XYZ file of C-alpha atoms in Angstrom:
619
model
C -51.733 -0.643 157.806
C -51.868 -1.391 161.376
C -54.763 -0.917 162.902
C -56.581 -1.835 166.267
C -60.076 -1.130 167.858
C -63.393 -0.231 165.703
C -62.495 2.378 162.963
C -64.586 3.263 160.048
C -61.110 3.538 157.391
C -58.051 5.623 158.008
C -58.495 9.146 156.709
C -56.464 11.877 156.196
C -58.732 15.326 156.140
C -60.821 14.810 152.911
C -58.501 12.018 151.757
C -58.524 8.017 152.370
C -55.531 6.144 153.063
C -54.774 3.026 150.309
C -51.563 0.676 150.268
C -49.145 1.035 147.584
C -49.806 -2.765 146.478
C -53.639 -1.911 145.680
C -52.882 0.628 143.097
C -50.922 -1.612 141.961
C -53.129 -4.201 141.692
C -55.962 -2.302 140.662
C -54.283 -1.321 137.007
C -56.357 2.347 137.084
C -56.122 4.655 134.684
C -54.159 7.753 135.211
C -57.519 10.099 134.987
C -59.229 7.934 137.510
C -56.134 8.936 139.696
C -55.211 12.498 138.729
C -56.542 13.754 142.215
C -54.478 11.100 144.605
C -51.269 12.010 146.896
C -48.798 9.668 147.597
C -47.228 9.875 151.192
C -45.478 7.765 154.086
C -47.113 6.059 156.779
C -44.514 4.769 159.801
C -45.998 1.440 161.168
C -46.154 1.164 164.837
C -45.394 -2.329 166.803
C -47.282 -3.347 169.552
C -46.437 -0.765 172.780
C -46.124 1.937 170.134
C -42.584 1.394 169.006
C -42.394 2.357 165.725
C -40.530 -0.553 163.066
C -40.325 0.754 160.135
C -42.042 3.135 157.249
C -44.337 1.945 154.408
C -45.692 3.833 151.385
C -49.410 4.228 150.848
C -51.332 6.120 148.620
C -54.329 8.629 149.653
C -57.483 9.072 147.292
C -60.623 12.167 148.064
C -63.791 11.366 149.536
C -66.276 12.714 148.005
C -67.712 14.549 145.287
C -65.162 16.481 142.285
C -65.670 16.934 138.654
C -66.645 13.981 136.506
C -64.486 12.815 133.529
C -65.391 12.899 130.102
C -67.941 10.023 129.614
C -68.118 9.124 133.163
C -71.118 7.575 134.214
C -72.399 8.749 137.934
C -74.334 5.969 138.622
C -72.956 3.547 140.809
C -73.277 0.016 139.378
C -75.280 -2.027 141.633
C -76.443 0.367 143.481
C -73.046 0.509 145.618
C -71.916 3.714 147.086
C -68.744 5.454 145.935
C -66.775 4.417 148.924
C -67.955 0.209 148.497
C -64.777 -0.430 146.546
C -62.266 0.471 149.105
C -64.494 -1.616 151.979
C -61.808 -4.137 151.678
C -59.612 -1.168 153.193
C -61.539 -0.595 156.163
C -60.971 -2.395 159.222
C -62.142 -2.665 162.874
C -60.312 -0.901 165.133
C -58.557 2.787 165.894
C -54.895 2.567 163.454
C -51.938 3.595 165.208
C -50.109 5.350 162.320
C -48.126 8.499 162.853
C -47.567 10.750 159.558
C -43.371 10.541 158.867
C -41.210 14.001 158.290
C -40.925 12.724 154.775
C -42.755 15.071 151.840
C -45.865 14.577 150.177
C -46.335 14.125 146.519
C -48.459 16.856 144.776
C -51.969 16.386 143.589
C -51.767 14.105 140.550
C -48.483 12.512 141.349
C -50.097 9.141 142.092
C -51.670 9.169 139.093
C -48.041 9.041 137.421
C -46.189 6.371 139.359
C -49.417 4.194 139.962
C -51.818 5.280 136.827
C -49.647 3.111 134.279
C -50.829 -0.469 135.599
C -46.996 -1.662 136.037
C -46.368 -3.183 139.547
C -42.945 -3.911 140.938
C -42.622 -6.899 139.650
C -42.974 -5.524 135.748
C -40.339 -4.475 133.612
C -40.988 -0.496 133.138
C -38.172 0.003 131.276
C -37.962 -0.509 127.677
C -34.488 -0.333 127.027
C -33.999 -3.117 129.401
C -36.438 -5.435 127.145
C -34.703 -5.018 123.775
C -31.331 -5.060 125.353
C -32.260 -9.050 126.621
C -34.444 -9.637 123.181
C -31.210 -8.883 121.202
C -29.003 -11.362 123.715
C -31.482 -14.117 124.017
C -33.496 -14.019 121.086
C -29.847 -15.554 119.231
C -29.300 -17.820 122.016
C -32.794 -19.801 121.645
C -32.039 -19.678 117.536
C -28.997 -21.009 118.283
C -30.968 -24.049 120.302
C -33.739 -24.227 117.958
C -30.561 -24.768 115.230
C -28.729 -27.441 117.664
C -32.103 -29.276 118.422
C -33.701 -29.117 114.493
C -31.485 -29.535 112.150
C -33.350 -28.615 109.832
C -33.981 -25.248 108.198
C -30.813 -23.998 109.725
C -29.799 -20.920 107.951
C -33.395 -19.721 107.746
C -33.416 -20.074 111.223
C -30.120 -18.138 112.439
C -31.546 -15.697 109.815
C -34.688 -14.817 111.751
C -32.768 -14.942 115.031
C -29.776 -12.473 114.199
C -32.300 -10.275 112.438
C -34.845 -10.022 115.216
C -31.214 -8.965 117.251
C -30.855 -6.602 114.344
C -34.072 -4.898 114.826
C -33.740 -4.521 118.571
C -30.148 -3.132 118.386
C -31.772 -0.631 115.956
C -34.487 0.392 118.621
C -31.915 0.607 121.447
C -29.679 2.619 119.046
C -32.879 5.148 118.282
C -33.329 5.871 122.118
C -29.415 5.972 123.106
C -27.980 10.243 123.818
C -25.763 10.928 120.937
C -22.725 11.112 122.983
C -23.250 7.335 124.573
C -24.674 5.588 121.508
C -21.279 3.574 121.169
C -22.427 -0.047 122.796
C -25.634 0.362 120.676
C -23.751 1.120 117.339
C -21.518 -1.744 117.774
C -24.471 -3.925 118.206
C -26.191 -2.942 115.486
C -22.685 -3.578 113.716
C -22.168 -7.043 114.581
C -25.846 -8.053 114.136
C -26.124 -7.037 110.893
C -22.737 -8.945 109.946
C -24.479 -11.968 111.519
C -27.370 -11.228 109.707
C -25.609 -10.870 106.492
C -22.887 -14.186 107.282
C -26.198 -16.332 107.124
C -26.892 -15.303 103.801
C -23.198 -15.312 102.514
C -22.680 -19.312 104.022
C -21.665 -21.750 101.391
C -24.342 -24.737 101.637
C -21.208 -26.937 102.448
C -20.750 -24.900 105.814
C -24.557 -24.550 106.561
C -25.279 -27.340 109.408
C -26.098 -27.172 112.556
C -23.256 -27.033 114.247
C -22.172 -24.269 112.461
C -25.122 -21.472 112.614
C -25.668 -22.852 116.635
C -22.538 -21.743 116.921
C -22.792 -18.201 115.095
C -25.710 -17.497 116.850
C -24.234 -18.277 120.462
C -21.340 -15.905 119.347
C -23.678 -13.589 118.856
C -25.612 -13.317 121.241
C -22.497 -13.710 123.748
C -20.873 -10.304 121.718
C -23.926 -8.405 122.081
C -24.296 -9.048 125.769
C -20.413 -7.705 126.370
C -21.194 -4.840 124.287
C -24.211 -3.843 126.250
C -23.164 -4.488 129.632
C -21.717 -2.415 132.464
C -20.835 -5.012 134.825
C -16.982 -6.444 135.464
C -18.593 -9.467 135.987
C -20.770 -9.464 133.154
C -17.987 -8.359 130.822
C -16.025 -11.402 132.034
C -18.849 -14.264 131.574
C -19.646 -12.235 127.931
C -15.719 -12.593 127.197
C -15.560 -15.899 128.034
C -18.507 -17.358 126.114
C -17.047 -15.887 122.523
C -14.801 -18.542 122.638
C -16.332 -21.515 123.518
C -17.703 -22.184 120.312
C -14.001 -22.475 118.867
C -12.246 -23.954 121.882
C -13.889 -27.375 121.086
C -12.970 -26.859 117.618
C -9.170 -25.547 118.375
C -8.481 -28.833 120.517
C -9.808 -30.870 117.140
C -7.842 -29.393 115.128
C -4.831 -29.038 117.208
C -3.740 -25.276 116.811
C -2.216 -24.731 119.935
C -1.511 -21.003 119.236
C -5.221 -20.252 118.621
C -6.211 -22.095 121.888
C -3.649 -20.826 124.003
C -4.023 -16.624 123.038
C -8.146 -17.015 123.822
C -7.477 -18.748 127.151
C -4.845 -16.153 128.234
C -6.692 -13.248 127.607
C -9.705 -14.697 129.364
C -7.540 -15.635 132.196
C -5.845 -11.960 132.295
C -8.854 -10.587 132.653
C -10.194 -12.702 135.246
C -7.352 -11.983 137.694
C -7.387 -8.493 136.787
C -11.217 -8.110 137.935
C -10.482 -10.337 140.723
C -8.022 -8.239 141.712
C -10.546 -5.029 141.369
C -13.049 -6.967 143.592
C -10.820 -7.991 146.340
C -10.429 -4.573 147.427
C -14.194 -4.464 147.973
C -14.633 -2.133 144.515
C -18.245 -1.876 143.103
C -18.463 -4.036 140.120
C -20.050 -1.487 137.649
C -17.985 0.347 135.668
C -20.169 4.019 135.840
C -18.947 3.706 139.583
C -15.226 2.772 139.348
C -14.750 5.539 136.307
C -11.313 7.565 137.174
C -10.835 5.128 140.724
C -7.912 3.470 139.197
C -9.225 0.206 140.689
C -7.174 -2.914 141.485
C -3.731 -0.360 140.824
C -0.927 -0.686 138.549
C -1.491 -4.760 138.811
C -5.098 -4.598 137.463
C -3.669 -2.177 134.839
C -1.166 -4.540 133.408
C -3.467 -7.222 133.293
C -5.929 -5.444 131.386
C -3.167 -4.486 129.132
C -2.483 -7.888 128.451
C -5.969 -9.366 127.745
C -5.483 -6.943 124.962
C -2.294 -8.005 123.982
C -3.639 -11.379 123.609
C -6.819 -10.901 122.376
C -6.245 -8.564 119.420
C -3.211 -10.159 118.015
C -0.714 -7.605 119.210
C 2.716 -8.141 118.440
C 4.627 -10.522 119.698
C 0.916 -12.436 119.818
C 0.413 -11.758 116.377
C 0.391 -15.444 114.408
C -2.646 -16.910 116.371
C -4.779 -14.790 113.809
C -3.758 -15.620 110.491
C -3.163 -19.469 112.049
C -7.141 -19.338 113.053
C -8.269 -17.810 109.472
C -6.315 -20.652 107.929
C -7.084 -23.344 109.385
C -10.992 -23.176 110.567
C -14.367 -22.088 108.999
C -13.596 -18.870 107.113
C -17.131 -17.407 108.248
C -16.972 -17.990 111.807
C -13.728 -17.120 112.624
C -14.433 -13.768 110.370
C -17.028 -13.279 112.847
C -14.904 -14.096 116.265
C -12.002 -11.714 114.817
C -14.033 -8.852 114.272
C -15.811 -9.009 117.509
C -12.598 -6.368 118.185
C -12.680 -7.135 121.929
C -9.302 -5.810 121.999
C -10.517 -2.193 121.499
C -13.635 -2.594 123.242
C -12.074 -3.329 126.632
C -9.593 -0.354 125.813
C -12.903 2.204 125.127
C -14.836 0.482 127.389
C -12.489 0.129 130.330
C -8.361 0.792 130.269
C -9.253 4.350 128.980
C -12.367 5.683 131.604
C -11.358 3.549 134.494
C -7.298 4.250 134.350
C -7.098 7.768 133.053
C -3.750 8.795 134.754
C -2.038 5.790 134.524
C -3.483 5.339 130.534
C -1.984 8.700 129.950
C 1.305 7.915 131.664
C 1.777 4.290 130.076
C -0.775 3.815 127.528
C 1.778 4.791 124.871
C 3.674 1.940 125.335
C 0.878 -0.208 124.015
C 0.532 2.378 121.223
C 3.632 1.931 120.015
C 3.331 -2.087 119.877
C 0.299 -1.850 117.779
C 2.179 1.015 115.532
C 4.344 -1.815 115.133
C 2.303 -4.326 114.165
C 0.805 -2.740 111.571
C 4.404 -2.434 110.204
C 5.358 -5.718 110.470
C 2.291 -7.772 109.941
C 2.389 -5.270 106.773
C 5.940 -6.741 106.118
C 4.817 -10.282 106.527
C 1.988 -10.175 104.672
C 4.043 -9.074 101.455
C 5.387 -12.534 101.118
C 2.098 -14.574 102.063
C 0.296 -16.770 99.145
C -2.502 -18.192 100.982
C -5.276 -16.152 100.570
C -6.736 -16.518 103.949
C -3.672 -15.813 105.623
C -3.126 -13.024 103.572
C -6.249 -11.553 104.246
C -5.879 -12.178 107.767
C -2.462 -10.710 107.952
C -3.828 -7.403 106.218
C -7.067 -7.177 108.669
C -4.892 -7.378 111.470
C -2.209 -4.829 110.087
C -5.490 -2.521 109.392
C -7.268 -3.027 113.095
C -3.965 -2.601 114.607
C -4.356 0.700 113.931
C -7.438 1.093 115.480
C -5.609 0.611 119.179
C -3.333 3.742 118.132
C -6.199 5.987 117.777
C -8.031 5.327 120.844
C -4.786 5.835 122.417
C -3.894 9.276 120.665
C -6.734 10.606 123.220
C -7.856 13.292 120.890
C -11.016 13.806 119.090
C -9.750 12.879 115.455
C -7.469 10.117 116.562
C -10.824 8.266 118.820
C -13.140 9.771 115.748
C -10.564 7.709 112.976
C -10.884 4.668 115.187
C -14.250 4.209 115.779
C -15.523 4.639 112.185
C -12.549 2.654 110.900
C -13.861 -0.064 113.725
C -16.848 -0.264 111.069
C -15.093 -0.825 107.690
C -11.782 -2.970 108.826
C -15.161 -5.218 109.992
C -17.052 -4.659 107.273
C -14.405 -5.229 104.503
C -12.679 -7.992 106.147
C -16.430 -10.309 106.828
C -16.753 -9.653 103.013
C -13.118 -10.712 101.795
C -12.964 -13.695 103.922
C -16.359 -14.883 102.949
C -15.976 -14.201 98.825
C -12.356 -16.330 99.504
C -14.549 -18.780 101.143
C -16.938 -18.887 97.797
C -14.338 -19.580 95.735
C -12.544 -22.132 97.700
C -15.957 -24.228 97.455
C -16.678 -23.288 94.015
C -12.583 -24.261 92.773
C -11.516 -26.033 95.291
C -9.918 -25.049 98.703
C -6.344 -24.970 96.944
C -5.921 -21.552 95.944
C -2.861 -19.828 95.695
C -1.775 -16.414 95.558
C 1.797 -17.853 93.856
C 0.345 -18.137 90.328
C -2.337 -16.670 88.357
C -5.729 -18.648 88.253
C -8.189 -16.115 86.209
C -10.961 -16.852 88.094
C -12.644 -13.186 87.050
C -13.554 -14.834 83.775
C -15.673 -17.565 85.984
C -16.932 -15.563 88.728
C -17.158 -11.401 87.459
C -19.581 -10.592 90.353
C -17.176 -11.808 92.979
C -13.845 -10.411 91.425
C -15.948 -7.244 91.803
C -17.166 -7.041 95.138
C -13.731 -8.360 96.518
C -11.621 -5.681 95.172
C -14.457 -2.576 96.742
C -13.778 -4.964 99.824
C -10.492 -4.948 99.713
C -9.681 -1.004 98.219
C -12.311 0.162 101.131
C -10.260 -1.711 103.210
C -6.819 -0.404 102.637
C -7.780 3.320 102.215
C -9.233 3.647 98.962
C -10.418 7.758 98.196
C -13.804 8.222 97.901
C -14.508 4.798 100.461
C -15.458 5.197 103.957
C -11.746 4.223 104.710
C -10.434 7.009 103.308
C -12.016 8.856 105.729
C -11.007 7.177 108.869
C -7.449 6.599 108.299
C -7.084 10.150 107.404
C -8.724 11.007 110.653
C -6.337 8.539 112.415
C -3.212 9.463 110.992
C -3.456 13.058 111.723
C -4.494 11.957 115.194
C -1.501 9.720 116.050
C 0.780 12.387 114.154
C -0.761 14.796 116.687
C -0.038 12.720 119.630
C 3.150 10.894 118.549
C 4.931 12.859 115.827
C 7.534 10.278 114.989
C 6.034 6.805 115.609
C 2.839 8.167 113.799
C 4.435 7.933 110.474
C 4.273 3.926 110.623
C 0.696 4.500 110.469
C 0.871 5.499 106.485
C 3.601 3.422 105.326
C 1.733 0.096 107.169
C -1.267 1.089 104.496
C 0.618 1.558 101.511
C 2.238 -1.973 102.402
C -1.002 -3.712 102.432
C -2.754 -1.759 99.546
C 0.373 -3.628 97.825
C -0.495 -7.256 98.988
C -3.956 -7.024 98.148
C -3.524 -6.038 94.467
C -1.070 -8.831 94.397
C -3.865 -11.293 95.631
C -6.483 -9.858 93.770
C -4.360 -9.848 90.356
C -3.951 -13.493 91.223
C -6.665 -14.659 92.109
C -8.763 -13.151 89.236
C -6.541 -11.852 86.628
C -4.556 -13.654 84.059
C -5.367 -16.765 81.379
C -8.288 -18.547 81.694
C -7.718 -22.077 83.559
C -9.485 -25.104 82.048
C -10.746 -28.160 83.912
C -13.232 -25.672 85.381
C -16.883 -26.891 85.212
C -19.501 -23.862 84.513
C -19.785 -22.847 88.008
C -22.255 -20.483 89.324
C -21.254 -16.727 89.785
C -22.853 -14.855 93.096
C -26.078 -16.413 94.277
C -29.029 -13.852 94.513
C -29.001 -13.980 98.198
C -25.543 -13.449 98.201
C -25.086 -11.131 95.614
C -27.537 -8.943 97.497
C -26.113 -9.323 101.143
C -22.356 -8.451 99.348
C -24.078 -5.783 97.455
C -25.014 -3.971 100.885
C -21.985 -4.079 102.570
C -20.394 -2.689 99.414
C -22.977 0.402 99.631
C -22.149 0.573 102.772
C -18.496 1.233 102.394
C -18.724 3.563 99.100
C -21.609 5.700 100.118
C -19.574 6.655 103.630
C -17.014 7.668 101.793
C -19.176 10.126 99.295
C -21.365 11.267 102.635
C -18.708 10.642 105.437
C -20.804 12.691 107.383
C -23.696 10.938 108.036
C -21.035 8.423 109.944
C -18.507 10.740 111.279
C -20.472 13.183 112.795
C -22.174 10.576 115.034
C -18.828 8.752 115.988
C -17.233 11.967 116.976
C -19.745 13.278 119.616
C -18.795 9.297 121.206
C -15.177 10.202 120.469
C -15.299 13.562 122.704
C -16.674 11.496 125.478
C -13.578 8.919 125.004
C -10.915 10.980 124.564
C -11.932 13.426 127.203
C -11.980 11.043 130.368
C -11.392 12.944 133.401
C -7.837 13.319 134.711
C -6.662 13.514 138.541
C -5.623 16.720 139.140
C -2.488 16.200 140.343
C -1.391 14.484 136.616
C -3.505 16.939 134.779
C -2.925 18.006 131.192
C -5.791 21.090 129.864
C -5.244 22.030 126.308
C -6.855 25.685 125.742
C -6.430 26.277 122.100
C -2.865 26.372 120.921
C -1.317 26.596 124.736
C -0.733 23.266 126.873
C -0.627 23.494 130.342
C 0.908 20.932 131.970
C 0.320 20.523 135.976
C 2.633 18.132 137.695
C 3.346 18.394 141.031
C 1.739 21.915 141.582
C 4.263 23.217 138.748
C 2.862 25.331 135.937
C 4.740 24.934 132.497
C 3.014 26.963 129.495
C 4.000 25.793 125.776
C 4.998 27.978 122.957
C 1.857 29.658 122.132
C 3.450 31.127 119.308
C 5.098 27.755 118.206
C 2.091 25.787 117.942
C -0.860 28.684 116.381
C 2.539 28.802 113.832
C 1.937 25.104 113.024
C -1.584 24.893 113.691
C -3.005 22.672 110.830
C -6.837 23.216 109.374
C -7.236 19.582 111.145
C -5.647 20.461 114.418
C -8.067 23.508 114.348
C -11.206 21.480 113.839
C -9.936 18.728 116.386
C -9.732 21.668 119.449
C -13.184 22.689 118.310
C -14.338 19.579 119.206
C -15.338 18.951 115.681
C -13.548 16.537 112.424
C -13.072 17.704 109.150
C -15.489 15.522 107.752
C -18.525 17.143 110.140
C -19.323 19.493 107.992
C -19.450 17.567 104.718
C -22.411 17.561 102.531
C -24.723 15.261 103.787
């Protein structure tokens, strides 16, 4: 405070005046401050002009009621008043009381009482949200730098991010738990691909890698900055661009860099018209136009393997490290910037031409379904399924209604689940019989390894729909939600699954059925740490589909908040139980009421509810 001239402290009626900063630095307790006000003092320049306001806190002079276990006596012998002496200045303070209003009795005691200054993180969320990005970015330097210890290393790191997604998850509102889900998701796959590494893949580069992958994923999921998004997007692939150039797969190398650079110009585009960079802010703005749009469309096009950009994945599957890449393919950045982004910040133009890329990944999953009928290599087989299956996954968010979003979030979970475990038991085998299997003949290998030859067909039945699996679930929820929303081109969606439940009991009755081949030395079966990890993952996927509810329920409260972005009015479409009214251009057009309560489904029913079918399942 200002003050000039001799002046015994700056009072206020029975109240003395105290800057901000010393509660601040004075770390009271909130009972030692239950009486203080907080208000606004406006400092005056020399000549009386007044510059500019500051906060200050007031405290009473004088006697009031005592505390349990307070002790009266000063210590000392100092009065009461000797610890704010270093308040007190010569001088008469010009200070004029501001218009603003004053805080309550007890108020101070709230905001100052807790010992946290300005400079101290007060929010919790904030602290696990950078312990689950950074605590797998120093593993991953503690892997690079050691080399030693490596996989018990990236073990501790992408647990401790396991832990903290699971606290961040805890405190997120049910209808915006998404971004902490998916962490939890990907850091438990970590968690479990450190277990599941062959000792042949274990080094340093490796797990360095994994962890910077990690941490690089989790910081996209948990951000809500363009900016952010863009650095997070970029980082996920430079662990494999060094490793692309190597090994000279151009297709690989060239999808990662054009999605990165599609999305680049596309937020470039979004800030050059001076647009706020957080994505709360620019929700139904439409920024950057139809340009920024297409763009975005594109990253996703590029990034998810959508048709006519389809053969980069099984190419990558093939022809790196089976873990890794497992991990990098089901980071699903395709569908997170369509959640996270296309769908909240484009709503009109989504509903307008969103289809289009709806019907490209129908389409997909019908011919990567093809394809994949005539593939031998197992990793390219499994690649070409995964993709068929997470194809799918676009068409729901797309359908924009609460089954189709509800089907493609909780199928998010088990095409990542299911496809991490396939590609890592195909990666056991290759090191325990060589890297040369073959889908072309039968090998028998169920004889050698039963534990495997079990936990790869759950895998690969949750994967393609299995009843009674969590995927049965999910693409029942997504086919009635693209049938909903696209009655003809929804019927790909079934006949794409049927397709690859055939090419995986094709590779699995190769692979492990048949006569026994000799030349094989005894080899062991699943490790215990990986026969546990595998063990989980299959738990996962067969107890969601006996209690889909403890799943669904959860991922359809997110879905309602997807698929119910907010519209412009003038491009508005309200659907009030079984009548649509559509309002274009100040024209009112009412649909068959009668027509569509004739064909309303139980499903349909449950969807305009705002609730799934699986909701109310026995928990």
């Amino acid at each position: 405070m200002d003050r000039g001239g001799a002046h015994s402290g700056a009072r206020d009626g029975t109240h003395i005046a105290v800057p901000a900063s010393a509660f601040h630095a004075s770390r009271l307790s909130s009972n030692a401050l239950r009486y203080g006000r907080r208000t606004v003092w406006r400092r005056s320049a020399l000549g009386g002009t007044p510059s500019r306001a500051i906060a200050v806190g007031t405290l009473p002079v004088g006697s009031r009621s005592r505390p349990p276990r307070h002790n009266s006596r000063s210590p000392g012998g100092l009065s009461p008043d000797a610890p704010l002496a270093f308040l007190r200045k010569a001088g008469r303070h010009r200070v004029a009381r501001s218009g603003g209003p004053a805080w309550r009795d007890g108020d101070l005691a709230r905001d100052f009482g807790t010992g946290r200054g300005p400079l101290m993180p007060a929010d919790p969320k904030l602290i696990l949200t950078l312990a689950a990005i950074f605590i797998p970015w120093l593993g991953a330097i503690a892997a690079a730098v050691s080399r030693r210890q490596t996989r018990v290393i990236g073990f501790i790191a992408s647990f401790l991010a396991v832990l903290a997604s699971t606290l961040l998850l805890q405190t997120a509102p049910a209808r915006e738990s998404l971004d902490e889900a998916l962490m939890v998701l990907f850091s438990c796959l970590t968690s479990g691909a450190m277990l599941v590494l062959p000792r042949r893949d274990c080094n340093s580069t490796t797990v360095s890698g994994m962890l910077f992958l990690l941490g690089s994923t989790l910081l996209a999921y948990s951000t809500e900055n363009l900016l952010v998004l863009l650095a997070a997007w970029v980082l996920t692939t430079i662990p494999f661009l060094a490793w692309l150039f190597r090994a000279g797969l151009w297709r690989p190398r060239v999808s990662l860099l054009a999605s990165s650079i599609a999305l680049a110009i596309a937020i470039a585009l979004i800030a050059a018209q001076g647009q706020p960079m957080s994505i709360g802010q620019l929700k139904g703005h439409a920024p950057g136009g139809m340009a920024a749009f297409g763009l975005l469309v594109l990253a996703v096009i590029f990034r998810k393997g959508i048709c006519p950009i389809h053969a980069w994945v099984p190419d990558a599957a093939e022809g790196g490290s089976a873990v890794p890449t497992a991990l990098l393919l089901n980071t699903h950045f395709g569908a997170l910037l369509v959640a996270k982004l296309i769908v909240p910040l484009f709503p009109d133009t989504a509903r307008t031409f969103f289809p289009v890329l709806s019907y490209l990944a129908l389409a997909t999953a019908l011919y990567v379904a093809v394809r994949a009928l005539s593939e031998n290599a197992p990793r390219r087989l499994i690649a070409l399924v995964a993709l068929s299956q997470s194809a799918c996954i676009l068409a729901g968010l797309e359908s924009r209604t609460s089954e189709g979003v509800t089907g493609a979030l909780v199928h998010w979970m088990v095409v990542t689940t299911s496809t991490m475990g396939l590609l890592g038991i195909v990666r056991l085998l290759e090191v325990r019989f060589g890297e040369n299997l073959t889908a072309s003949r039968h090998l028998g290998l169920a004889q050698h390894a039963p534990r495997l030859a079990v936990f790869f067909a759950v895998f690969g039945l949750a994967l393609v729909g299995l009843p009674g699996t969590l995927s049965f679930c999910s693409q029942d929820l997504l086919i009635h939600g693209t049938l909903q929303s696209h009655p003809l081109t929804g019927l790909l969606l079934p006949v794409a699954t049927a397709m690859n439940a055939v090419s995986f009991f094709r590779l699995f009755t190769r692979l492990f059925l048949g006569k026994r081949r000799t030349g094989f030395t005894v080899m062991a079966d699943a490790l215990p740490r990986e026969r546990w990890i595998l063990a989980t993952g299959v738990l996962f996927v067969a107890l969601g589909g006996l209690f889909p509810s403890a799943i669904v329920t959860l991922r359809s409260a997110e879905a309602e908040t997807i698929a119910a972005q907010p519209v412009p009015y003038s491009s508005r479409s309200a659907t009030i139980g079984s009548t649509t009214l559509a309002l274009r251009a100040g024209t009112y057009v009412a649909a068959r009421a009668e027509a569509a309560s004739a064909t309303e489904t139980p499903t349909s029913r449950a969807g305009s509810e705002g609730r799934t079918p699986y909701s109310n399942a026995p928990r």
